[in-house]
């Protein structure tokens, strides 16, 4: 596959006002994607655009709007809306393309551009490469005639529409009446829709991270900084805590005792519950190479499978569609419930956990431990130049580690998609062996880089 110049594992991402996250690149994305998704018929073509709460969204959005409208596409802007909400609205409003402006769980200084096709799914690698090829063409290539320019309009009811879709995913036979729920919205895109949804379903809601100011998104809050949620659960004596990330496409759960529940346990909880109810399709679930071996063993014990993909919820979704799976996700909290959404959705995933909590009548602390985790260790090794994974000593260290782990665990060594990092992860029943293996491989990578 051709080398990617703009797109990474999840759209285009970088520091705001630095390449590639500049107004010029955003303009080129709008021009290129607009031209690519314009069909030859005479109808008006449409793009919908949502964003999170970052200050730089005010810079990126107008540049995208200019690009799409100059290509001849009509534009509807939503303002702050979760990434899965943009995916839903793309399909619901019969748009030709959807755009989310967000850098997800990164801090406010970063931003990103994620694109969705008319079906609400993230674009394939092949389509992204086509857009890249068109982005470097002259800025006056393929512009619309003056009377064919796109019109631009702000839509104010997108949040209300998303709330209704989210509520509809919660079983009608159940209610959240009597539940005390702490929710941390990371000062991000879900800061209005998530607490409102939970309240309208009957819960007593204690929101934190709901005061965005443009620069506090994900700042010591949200799914990547769960201490704020733990503190809120204890302060409000909540039955459960829910933490979203900046664009609300992932979640972490906290039980009533303040213990964190990661994406692997959440996937197991939902998949095993759905399996018992005859709702699980595909015969198991899809997760990435990072998911814990304990998850795989728990599923196999119930006659289910775990299919692994490379890191990135887009690849999880692709495998889910190929194999007819309706549950998948990542250890980090990206949970995809294909019956309800086309991408990771933190709020809808939380609602499925709440459904099990309500129906079972058991405390979250009992539901949280669906399996015993196998000791797992991840070490990130930074390098400055070259390709450490092609070094002979690194290859030898990896081969030796795999021999030592054979039958007792597994090793994963992969480059980061966004930074000059090599990620070394091992897991197995023998924690001392896991530590030793990771240390040896990491040392070899450091020596090579």
CSV table of C-alpha atoms in Angstrom, one decimal:
chain,number,residue,atom,x,y,z
A,1,UNK,CA,0.0,0.0,0.0
A,2,UNK,CA,1.2,3.5,-0.8
A,3,UNK,CA,2.7,5.5,2.1
A,4,UNK,CA,0.2,7.7,3.9
A,5,UNK,CA,1.1,11.4,4.1
A,6,UNK,CA,-1.9,12.8,6.0
A,7,UNK,CA,-4.1,10.0,7.3
A,8,UNK,CA,-3.1,7.9,10.3
A,9,UNK,CA,-4.9,5.1,12.1
A,10,UNK,CA,-7.9,7.3,12.8
A,11,UNK,CA,-8.1,10.1,10.3
A,12,UNK,CA,-5.8,13.1,10.2
A,13,UNK,CA,-4.4,14.3,13.6
A,14,UNK,CA,-1.7,16.7,14.9
A,15,UNK,CA,-1.0,19.8,16.9
A,16,UNK,CA,-3.3,22.6,15.9
A,17,UNK,CA,-1.8,25.2,13.6
A,18,UNK,CA,1.1,22.9,12.8
A,19,UNK,CA,1.2,20.5,9.8
A,20,UNK,CA,-1.0,18.6,9.1
A,21,UNK,CA,-3.6,20.3,11.3
A,22,UNK,CA,-3.6,23.6,9.6
A,23,UNK,CA,-6.4,25.6,7.9
A,24,UNK,CA,-4.8,24.9,4.5
A,25,UNK,CA,-4.8,21.1,5.0
A,26,UNK,CA,-8.4,21.3,6.3
A,27,UNK,CA,-9.4,23.3,3.2
A,28,UNK,CA,-7.7,20.7,1.0
A,29,UNK,CA,-9.5,17.9,2.8
A,30,UNK,CA,-12.8,19.6,2.0
A,31,UNK,CA,-12.0,20.2,-1.6
A,32,UNK,CA,-10.7,16.7,-2.2
A,33,UNK,CA,-13.4,14.8,-0.3
A,34,UNK,CA,-16.1,17.0,-1.7
A,35,UNK,CA,-15.0,16.3,-5.3
A,36,UNK,CA,-14.5,12.6,-4.6
A,37,UNK,CA,-18.0,12.1,-3.1
A,38,UNK,CA,-19.8,14.3,-5.6
A,39,UNK,CA,-21.7,12.0,-8.0
A,40,UNK,CA,-22.5,12.9,-11.6
A,41,UNK,CA,-26.2,13.4,-11.0
A,42,UNK,CA,-27.7,16.9,-10.7
A,43,UNK,CA,-29.1,16.7,-7.1
A,44,UNK,CA,-27.6,18.8,-4.3
A,45,UNK,CA,-24.8,16.9,-2.5
A,46,UNK,CA,-24.5,17.2,1.3
A,47,UNK,CA,-21.8,17.0,4.0
A,48,UNK,CA,-22.5,17.1,7.7
A,49,UNK,CA,-19.8,18.4,10.1
A,50,UNK,CA,-19.6,18.0,13.9
A,51,UNK,CA,-16.8,18.8,16.4
A,52,UNK,CA,-15.8,18.5,20.0
A,53,UNK,CA,-15.1,21.5,22.3
A,54,UNK,CA,-11.5,22.3,21.4
A,55,UNK,CA,-10.6,25.9,20.8
A,56,UNK,CA,-9.0,25.0,17.4
A,57,UNK,CA,-12.3,23.7,16.2
A,58,UNK,CA,-13.3,27.3,15.4
A,59,UNK,CA,-10.3,27.4,13.0
A,60,UNK,CA,-10.6,24.0,11.4
A,61,UNK,CA,-14.4,24.0,10.8
A,62,UNK,CA,-14.6,27.2,8.6
A,63,UNK,CA,-11.7,25.9,6.5
A,64,UNK,CA,-13.5,22.6,5.9
A,65,UNK,CA,-16.7,24.4,5.1
A,66,UNK,CA,-14.9,26.6,2.6
A,67,UNK,CA,-13.4,23.5,0.9
A,68,UNK,CA,-16.7,21.5,0.7
A,69,UNK,CA,-18.8,24.5,-0.4
A,70,UNK,CA,-16.3,25.5,-3.1
A,71,UNK,CA,-16.5,22.0,-4.5
A,72,UNK,CA,-20.2,22.4,-4.7
A,73,UNK,CA,-21.4,20.6,-1.6
A,74,UNK,CA,-24.1,21.9,0.7
A,75,UNK,CA,-22.9,21.9,4.4
A,76,UNK,CA,-24.7,21.3,7.6
A,77,UNK,CA,-22.8,22.0,10.8
A,78,UNK,CA,-23.8,20.5,14.2
A,79,UNK,CA,-21.5,22.2,16.7
A,80,UNK,CA,-20.4,19.9,19.6
A,81,UNK,CA,-21.7,16.3,19.0
A,82,UNK,CA,-20.1,12.9,19.8
A,83,UNK,CA,-18.3,11.2,17.0
A,84,UNK,CA,-20.9,8.4,16.9
A,85,UNK,CA,-23.6,11.0,16.6
A,86,UNK,CA,-22.0,12.5,13.5
A,87,UNK,CA,-21.8,9.0,12.0
A,88,UNK,CA,-25.5,8.4,12.8
A,89,UNK,CA,-26.5,11.8,11.4
A,90,UNK,CA,-24.5,11.2,8.2
A,91,UNK,CA,-26.7,8.1,7.5
A,92,UNK,CA,-29.9,9.5,9.0
A,93,UNK,CA,-29.8,12.8,6.9
A,94,UNK,CA,-28.7,10.9,3.7
A,95,UNK,CA,-25.5,12.9,3.6
A,96,UNK,CA,-22.8,12.0,1.1
A,97,UNK,CA,-20.1,12.3,3.7
A,98,UNK,CA,-19.7,13.1,7.4
A,99,UNK,CA,-16.8,14.9,9.2
A,100,UNK,CA,-15.9,14.9,12.9
A,101,UNK,CA,-13.4,17.5,14.0
A,102,UNK,CA,-11.7,16.0,17.1
A,103,UNK,CA,-8.5,14.5,18.4
A,104,UNK,CA,-10.4,12.2,20.7
A,105,UNK,CA,-8.6,11.6,24.0
A,106,UNK,CA,-5.6,13.9,23.2
A,107,UNK,CA,-5.2,17.2,25.0
A,108,UNK,CA,-6.6,20.4,23.7
A,109,UNK,CA,-3.5,21.4,21.7
A,110,UNK,CA,-4.2,18.6,19.2
A,111,UNK,CA,-7.0,18.3,16.8
A,112,UNK,CA,-8.1,15.9,14.0
A,113,UNK,CA,-10.4,15.2,11.1
A,114,UNK,CA,-12.3,12.0,10.9
A,115,UNK,CA,-14.4,11.1,7.8
A,116,UNK,CA,-17.4,8.9,7.4
A,117,UNK,CA,-19.0,7.6,4.2
A,118,UNK,CA,-22.7,7.9,3.4
A,119,UNK,CA,-23.3,4.6,5.2
A,120,UNK,CA,-22.0,6.0,8.5
A,121,UNK,CA,-18.8,3.9,8.6
A,122,UNK,CA,-15.2,5.3,8.7
A,123,UNK,CA,-13.6,5.4,5.3
A,124,UNK,CA,-11.4,2.5,4.1
A,125,UNK,CA,-7.6,2.9,3.6
A,126,UNK,CA,-8.2,2.9,-0.2
A,127,UNK,CA,-10.6,5.8,-0.1
A,128,UNK,CA,-8.4,7.8,2.3
A,129,UNK,CA,-5.5,7.3,-0.2
A,130,UNK,CA,-7.6,8.6,-3.0
A,131,UNK,CA,-8.4,11.7,-1.0
A,132,UNK,CA,-4.7,12.1,-0.2
A,133,UNK,CA,-3.8,12.0,-3.9
A,134,UNK,CA,-6.3,14.7,-4.6
A,135,UNK,CA,-5.3,16.9,-1.7
A,136,UNK,CA,-2.0,17.8,-3.2
A,137,UNK,CA,-3.5,19.1,-6.5
A,138,UNK,CA,-3.7,22.8,-7.2
A,139,UNK,CA,-6.3,24.6,-5.0
A,140,UNK,CA,-8.2,25.8,-8.1
A,141,UNK,CA,-8.7,22.2,-9.4
A,142,UNK,CA,-12.3,21.2,-10.0
A,143,UNK,CA,-14.0,24.2,-8.4
A,144,UNK,CA,-17.7,24.6,-8.7
A,145,UNK,CA,-19.2,27.2,-11.0
A,146,UNK,CA,-20.4,30.4,-9.2
A,147,UNK,CA,-24.1,29.3,-9.3
A,148,UNK,CA,-23.2,25.8,-8.1
A,149,UNK,CA,-21.4,26.7,-4.8
A,150,UNK,CA,-22.6,24.9,-1.7
A,151,UNK,CA,-24.9,26.5,0.8
A,152,UNK,CA,-24.1,26.4,4.5
A,153,UNK,CA,-26.5,26.0,7.5
A,154,UNK,CA,-26.2,25.4,11.2
A,155,UNK,CA,-28.5,22.6,12.5
A,156,UNK,CA,-29.5,23.0,16.1
A,157,UNK,CA,-31.5,19.8,16.8
A,158,UNK,CA,-28.7,17.3,16.1
A,159,UNK,CA,-28.0,16.8,19.8
A,160,UNK,CA,-31.7,16.2,20.5
A,161,UNK,CA,-31.9,13.6,17.7
A,162,UNK,CA,-28.8,11.8,19.0
A,163,UNK,CA,-30.3,11.7,22.5
A,164,UNK,CA,-33.5,10.1,21.2
A,165,UNK,CA,-31.5,7.5,19.2
A,166,UNK,CA,-29.4,6.7,22.3
A,167,UNK,CA,-32.4,6.3,24.5
A,168,UNK,CA,-34.0,4.0,22.0
A,169,UNK,CA,-31.0,1.6,22.4
A,170,UNK,CA,-31.9,1.0,26.1
A,171,UNK,CA,-34.3,-1.8,26.6
A,172,UNK,CA,-37.9,-0.5,26.9
A,173,UNK,CA,-38.7,-2.9,29.7
A,174,UNK,CA,-36.1,-1.3,32.0
A,175,UNK,CA,-35.7,2.1,33.7
A,176,UNK,CA,-32.7,3.8,35.4
A,177,UNK,CA,-35.1,4.9,38.2
A,178,UNK,CA,-33.3,4.8,41.6
A,179,UNK,CA,-29.8,4.6,40.2
A,180,UNK,CA,-27.2,7.1,41.2
A,181,UNK,CA,-24.8,7.6,38.3
A,182,UNK,CA,-21.7,9.8,38.2
A,183,UNK,CA,-20.6,10.7,34.6
A,184,UNK,CA,-17.4,12.4,33.6
A,185,UNK,CA,-17.8,13.9,30.1
A,186,UNK,CA,-14.1,15.0,29.8
A,187,UNK,CA,-15.3,18.6,29.0
A,188,UNK,CA,-15.8,17.2,25.6
A,189,UNK,CA,-18.4,16.5,22.9
A,190,UNK,CA,-20.7,14.5,25.2
A,191,UNK,CA,-21.0,17.2,27.9
A,192,UNK,CA,-24.7,17.9,27.1
A,193,UNK,CA,-26.1,14.8,25.5
A,194,UNK,CA,-24.8,12.1,27.9
A,195,UNK,CA,-26.1,13.5,31.3
A,196,UNK,CA,-29.4,14.4,29.6
A,197,UNK,CA,-29.9,10.9,28.2
A,198,UNK,CA,-29.2,9.3,31.6
A,199,UNK,CA,-31.6,11.8,33.3
A,200,UNK,CA,-34.4,11.2,30.8
A,201,UNK,CA,-34.1,7.5,31.3
A,202,UNK,CA,-34.8,8.0,35.1
A,203,UNK,CA,-31.3,8.1,36.7
A,204,UNK,CA,-30.1,10.5,39.4
A,205,UNK,CA,-27.2,12.0,37.5
A,206,UNK,CA,-24.0,13.6,39.0
A,207,UNK,CA,-22.1,15.1,36.1
A,208,UNK,CA,-18.5,16.2,36.1
A,209,UNK,CA,-16.3,17.4,33.2
A,210,UNK,CA,-19.2,19.4,31.8
A,211,UNK,CA,-17.8,22.9,31.7
A,212,UNK,CA,-15.7,23.1,28.5
A,213,UNK,CA,-13.8,26.3,27.9
A,214,UNK,CA,-11.9,25.3,24.7
A,215,UNK,CA,-8.7,24.3,26.5
A,216,UNK,CA,-9.7,21.9,29.3
A,217,UNK,CA,-10.9,18.9,27.2
A,218,UNK,CA,-9.5,15.7,28.6
A,219,UNK,CA,-7.5,17.7,31.2
A,220,UNK,CA,-7.2,15.5,34.3
A,221,UNK,CA,-10.7,14.1,33.5
A,222,UNK,CA,-12.4,11.7,31.2
A,223,UNK,CA,-11.6,8.1,30.3
A,224,UNK,CA,-7.8,8.6,30.2
A,225,UNK,CA,-7.7,10.3,33.6
A,226,UNK,CA,-10.2,8.2,35.7
A,227,UNK,CA,-9.2,9.6,39.1
A,228,UNK,CA,-11.8,12.4,38.6
A,229,UNK,CA,-14.5,9.8,38.1
A,230,UNK,CA,-13.3,7.7,41.1
A,231,UNK,CA,-13.5,10.8,43.3
A,232,UNK,CA,-17.0,11.6,42.0
A,233,UNK,CA,-18.3,8.1,42.6
A,234,UNK,CA,-17.1,8.2,46.2
A,235,UNK,CA,-18.3,11.8,46.8
A,236,UNK,CA,-21.8,11.2,45.5
A,237,UNK,CA,-22.1,7.6,46.7
A,238,UNK,CA,-22.9,6.6,43.2
A,239,UNK,CA,-23.9,3.1,42.1
A,240,UNK,CA,-21.7,3.3,39.0
A,241,UNK,CA,-19.4,5.8,37.3
A,242,UNK,CA,-19.1,6.4,33.6
A,243,UNK,CA,-16.2,8.3,32.0
A,244,UNK,CA,-16.2,9.3,28.3
A,245,UNK,CA,-13.3,10.7,26.3
A,246,UNK,CA,-13.2,14.0,24.4
A,247,UNK,CA,-15.3,12.9,21.5
A,248,UNK,CA,-17.4,10.4,23.5
A,249,UNK,CA,-16.6,7.3,21.4
A,250,UNK,CA,-15.0,5.4,24.2
A,251,UNK,CA,-15.8,4.8,27.9
A,252,UNK,CA,-14.4,3.5,31.1
A,253,UNK,CA,-16.6,2.3,34.0
A,254,UNK,CA,-16.0,2.7,37.7
A,255,UNK,CA,-17.8,0.4,40.2
A,256,UNK,CA,-19.4,1.6,43.4
A,257,UNK,CA,-16.2,0.9,45.3
A,258,UNK,CA,-14.1,3.0,43.1
A,259,UNK,CA,-12.5,0.2,41.0
A,260,UNK,CA,-11.9,0.9,37.3
A,261,UNK,CA,-13.4,-1.5,34.7
A,262,UNK,CA,-11.6,-1.5,31.3
A,263,UNK,CA,-12.9,-2.1,27.8
A,264,UNK,CA,-12.1,-5.8,27.9
A,265,UNK,CA,-14.3,-6.4,31.0
A,266,UNK,CA,-17.1,-4.3,29.5
A,267,UNK,CA,-17.0,-6.3,26.2
A,268,UNK,CA,-17.1,-9.5,28.2
A,269,UNK,CA,-20.0,-8.3,30.3
A,270,UNK,CA,-22.1,-7.3,27.3
A,271,UNK,CA,-21.2,-10.2,25.0
A,272,UNK,CA,-21.8,-12.9,27.6
A,273,UNK,CA,-25.1,-11.2,28.6
A,274,UNK,CA,-26.2,-11.0,24.9
A,275,UNK,CA,-25.1,-14.6,24.3
A,276,UNK,CA,-27.3,-15.8,27.2
A,277,UNK,CA,-30.2,-13.9,25.7
A,278,UNK,CA,-29.6,-15.2,22.2
A,279,UNK,CA,-28.7,-11.7,20.9
A,280,UNK,CA,-25.0,-12.2,20.2
A,281,UNK,CA,-24.2,-12.8,16.5
A,282,UNK,CA,-21.0,-14.1,14.9
A,283,UNK,CA,-20.3,-16.6,17.6
A,284,UNK,CA,-18.1,-14.3,19.7
A,285,UNK,CA,-16.6,-10.9,19.6
A,286,UNK,CA,-13.9,-9.0,17.8
A,287,UNK,CA,-11.1,-7.2,19.6
A,288,UNK,CA,-7.5,-6.0,18.9
A,289,UNK,CA,-4.2,-7.6,19.5
A,290,UNK,CA,-4.0,-5.6,22.7
A,291,UNK,CA,-6.9,-7.3,24.5
A,292,UNK,CA,-6.1,-9.5,27.5
A,293,UNK,CA,-5.6,-13.2,27.1
A,294,UNK,CA,-8.0,-13.6,30.0
A,295,UNK,CA,-10.8,-12.3,27.8
A,296,UNK,CA,-10.1,-14.9,25.2
A,297,UNK,CA,-10.1,-17.7,27.8
A,298,UNK,CA,-13.4,-16.5,29.3
A,299,UNK,CA,-15.1,-16.5,25.9
A,300,UNK,CA,-13.7,-19.9,24.9
A,301,UNK,CA,-15.0,-21.3,28.2
A,302,UNK,CA,-18.5,-20.3,27.1
A,303,UNK,CA,-18.1,-21.7,23.6
A,304,UNK,CA,-17.4,-18.3,22.0
A,305,UNK,CA,-14.5,-17.0,20.0
A,306,UNK,CA,-12.3,-13.9,20.2
A,307,UNK,CA,-11.1,-12.7,16.8
A,308,UNK,CA,-8.2,-10.2,16.9
A,309,UNK,CA,-7.4,-7.4,14.5
A,310,UNK,CA,-4.6,-4.8,14.4
A,311,UNK,CA,-5.1,-1.7,16.7
A,312,UNK,CA,-7.8,0.7,15.6
A,313,UNK,CA,-11.5,0.6,16.0
A,314,UNK,CA,-11.9,0.9,12.2
A,315,UNK,CA,-10.2,-2.5,11.7
A,316,UNK,CA,-12.4,-4.0,14.5
A,317,UNK,CA,-15.5,-2.7,12.7
A,318,UNK,CA,-14.3,-4.0,9.3
A,319,UNK,CA,-13.9,-7.5,10.7
A,320,UNK,CA,-17.3,-7.3,12.5
A,321,UNK,CA,-19.0,-6.5,9.2
A,322,UNK,CA,-17.2,-9.3,7.4
A,323,UNK,CA,-18.0,-11.9,10.0
A,324,UNK,CA,-21.5,-10.8,11.1
A,325,UNK,CA,-20.4,-9.9,14.7
A,326,UNK,CA,-22.4,-7.4,16.7
A,327,UNK,CA,-20.0,-6.8,19.6
A,328,UNK,CA,-16.4,-5.7,19.3
A,329,UNK,CA,-14.0,-3.1,20.6
A,330,UNK,CA,-10.7,-2.2,22.2
A,331,UNK,CA,-9.3,-2.5,25.7
A,332,UNK,CA,-9.1,1.3,25.8
A,333,UNK,CA,-12.8,1.5,25.9
A,334,UNK,CA,-13.8,1.8,22.3
A,335,UNK,CA,-16.9,-0.5,22.3
A,336,UNK,CA,-18.8,-1.1,19.0
A,337,UNK,CA,-22.3,-2.4,19.3
A,338,UNK,CA,-23.3,-3.0,15.7
A,339,UNK,CA,-27.0,-3.4,16.4
A,340,UNK,CA,-27.0,0.3,17.5
A,341,UNK,CA,-24.0,2.1,15.9
A,342,UNK,CA,-21.5,2.1,13.1
A,343,UNK,CA,-18.5,3.1,15.3
A,344,UNK,CA,-17.5,3.2,18.9
A,345,UNK,CA,-20.1,4.9,21.1
A,346,UNK,CA,-19.3,5.5,24.8
A,347,UNK,CA,-22.8,6.5,25.8
A,348,UNK,CA,-24.6,3.6,24.1
A,349,UNK,CA,-22.1,1.1,25.5
A,350,UNK,CA,-22.7,2.5,28.9
A,351,UNK,CA,-26.4,2.0,28.5
A,352,UNK,CA,-25.9,-1.7,27.7
A,353,UNK,CA,-23.8,-2.1,30.9
A,354,UNK,CA,-26.6,-0.2,32.8
A,355,UNK,CA,-29.2,-2.6,31.4
A,356,UNK,CA,-27.3,-5.6,32.8
A,357,UNK,CA,-26.8,-3.8,36.1
A,358,UNK,CA,-30.5,-3.0,36.4
A,359,UNK,CA,-31.8,-6.4,35.3
A,360,UNK,CA,-29.3,-8.4,37.4
A,361,UNK,CA,-30.0,-6.5,40.6
A,362,UNK,CA,-26.3,-7.1,41.5
A,363,UNK,CA,-23.8,-4.3,42.3
A,364,UNK,CA,-21.4,-3.2,39.6
A,365,UNK,CA,-18.4,-4.5,41.7
A,366,UNK,CA,-19.8,-8.1,41.2
A,367,UNK,CA,-20.4,-7.6,37.5
A,368,UNK,CA,-17.1,-5.9,36.8
A,369,UNK,CA,-14.9,-9.0,37.1
A,370,UNK,CA,-16.0,-11.1,34.2
A,371,UNK,CA,-12.6,-12.8,34.0
A,372,UNK,CA,-9.3,-12.9,35.8
A,373,UNK,CA,-6.8,-10.8,33.9
A,374,UNK,CA,-3.5,-12.4,32.8
A,375,UNK,CA,-0.5,-10.3,33.8
A,376,UNK,CA,0.1,-7.9,30.9
A,377,UNK,CA,2.9,-5.3,30.5
A,378,UNK,CA,3.3,-2.6,27.9
A,379,UNK,CA,6.4,-0.5,27.5
A,380,UNK,CA,6.8,2.3,24.9
A,381,UNK,CA,10.3,2.7,23.6
A,382,UNK,CA,11.1,6.0,21.8
A,383,UNK,CA,13.5,6.1,18.9
A,384,UNK,CA,15.0,8.9,16.8
A,385,UNK,CA,15.8,7.5,13.4
A,386,UNK,CA,15.8,4.4,11.3
A,387,UNK,CA,13.6,1.3,11.5
A,388,UNK,CA,14.4,-0.5,14.7
A,389,UNK,CA,12.2,-3.5,14.0
A,390,UNK,CA,14.4,-4.3,11.0
A,391,UNK,CA,17.5,-4.5,13.2
A,392,UNK,CA,19.0,-8.0,13.4
A,393,UNK,CA,19.5,-7.8,17.2
A,394,UNK,CA,15.9,-6.7,17.7
A,395,UNK,CA,14.7,-9.5,15.5
A,396,UNK,CA,16.8,-12.0,17.5
A,397,UNK,CA,15.5,-10.6,20.9
A,398,UNK,CA,11.9,-11.0,19.6
A,399,UNK,CA,12.5,-14.5,18.4
A,400,UNK,CA,14.0,-15.5,21.8
A,401,UNK,CA,11.1,-13.9,23.7
A,402,UNK,CA,8.6,-15.8,21.6
A,403,UNK,CA,10.4,-19.1,22.4
A,404,UNK,CA,10.4,-18.3,26.1
A,405,UNK,CA,6.6,-17.5,26.1
A,406,UNK,CA,5.6,-20.4,23.9
A,407,UNK,CA,2.4,-22.0,25.3
A,408,UNK,CA,2.4,-19.6,28.3
A,409,UNK,CA,1.6,-16.2,26.8
A,410,UNK,CA,2.2,-14.0,23.8
A,411,UNK,CA,4.3,-11.1,22.7
A,412,UNK,CA,3.3,-8.1,20.5
A,413,UNK,CA,5.9,-5.6,19.2
A,414,UNK,CA,4.5,-2.9,16.9
A,415,UNK,CA,5.3,0.7,15.9
A,416,UNK,CA,3.0,3.5,16.9
A,417,UNK,CA,0.9,4.9,14.1
A,418,UNK,CA,1.4,8.6,15.2
A,419,UNK,CA,4.7,8.8,17.1
A,420,UNK,CA,8.3,7.5,16.9
A,421,UNK,CA,7.6,4.8,19.4
A,422,UNK,CA,7.9,1.1,19.4
A,423,UNK,CA,5.3,-0.6,21.7
A,424,UNK,CA,6.4,-3.8,23.4
A,425,UNK,CA,3.7,-5.8,25.0
A,426,UNK,CA,3.8,-9.2,26.6
A,427,UNK,CA,1.3,-11.2,28.7
A,428,UNK,CA,1.3,-14.6,30.3
A,429,UNK,CA,0.6,-16.5,33.5
A,430,UNK,CA,4.1,-16.0,34.8
A,431,UNK,CA,4.4,-12.3,35.7
A,432,UNK,CA,8.2,-12.5,36.3
A,433,UNK,CA,8.7,-14.0,32.8
A,434,UNK,CA,6.5,-11.3,31.2
A,435,UNK,CA,8.6,-8.6,32.8
A,436,UNK,CA,11.8,-10.2,31.8
A,437,UNK,CA,10.7,-10.6,28.2
A,438,UNK,CA,9.5,-7.0,27.9
A,439,UNK,CA,12.7,-5.7,29.4
A,440,UNK,CA,14.9,-7.7,27.0
A,441,UNK,CA,13.0,-6.7,23.9
A,442,UNK,CA,12.8,-3.0,25.0
A,443,UNK,CA,16.5,-3.0,25.6
A,444,UNK,CA,17.2,-4.3,22.1
A,445,UNK,CA,15.0,-1.7,20.6
A,446,UNK,CA,16.6,1.1,22.6
A,447,UNK,CA,20.1,-0.1,21.4
A,448,UNK,CA,19.0,-0.1,17.8
A,449,UNK,CA,17.1,3.3,17.9
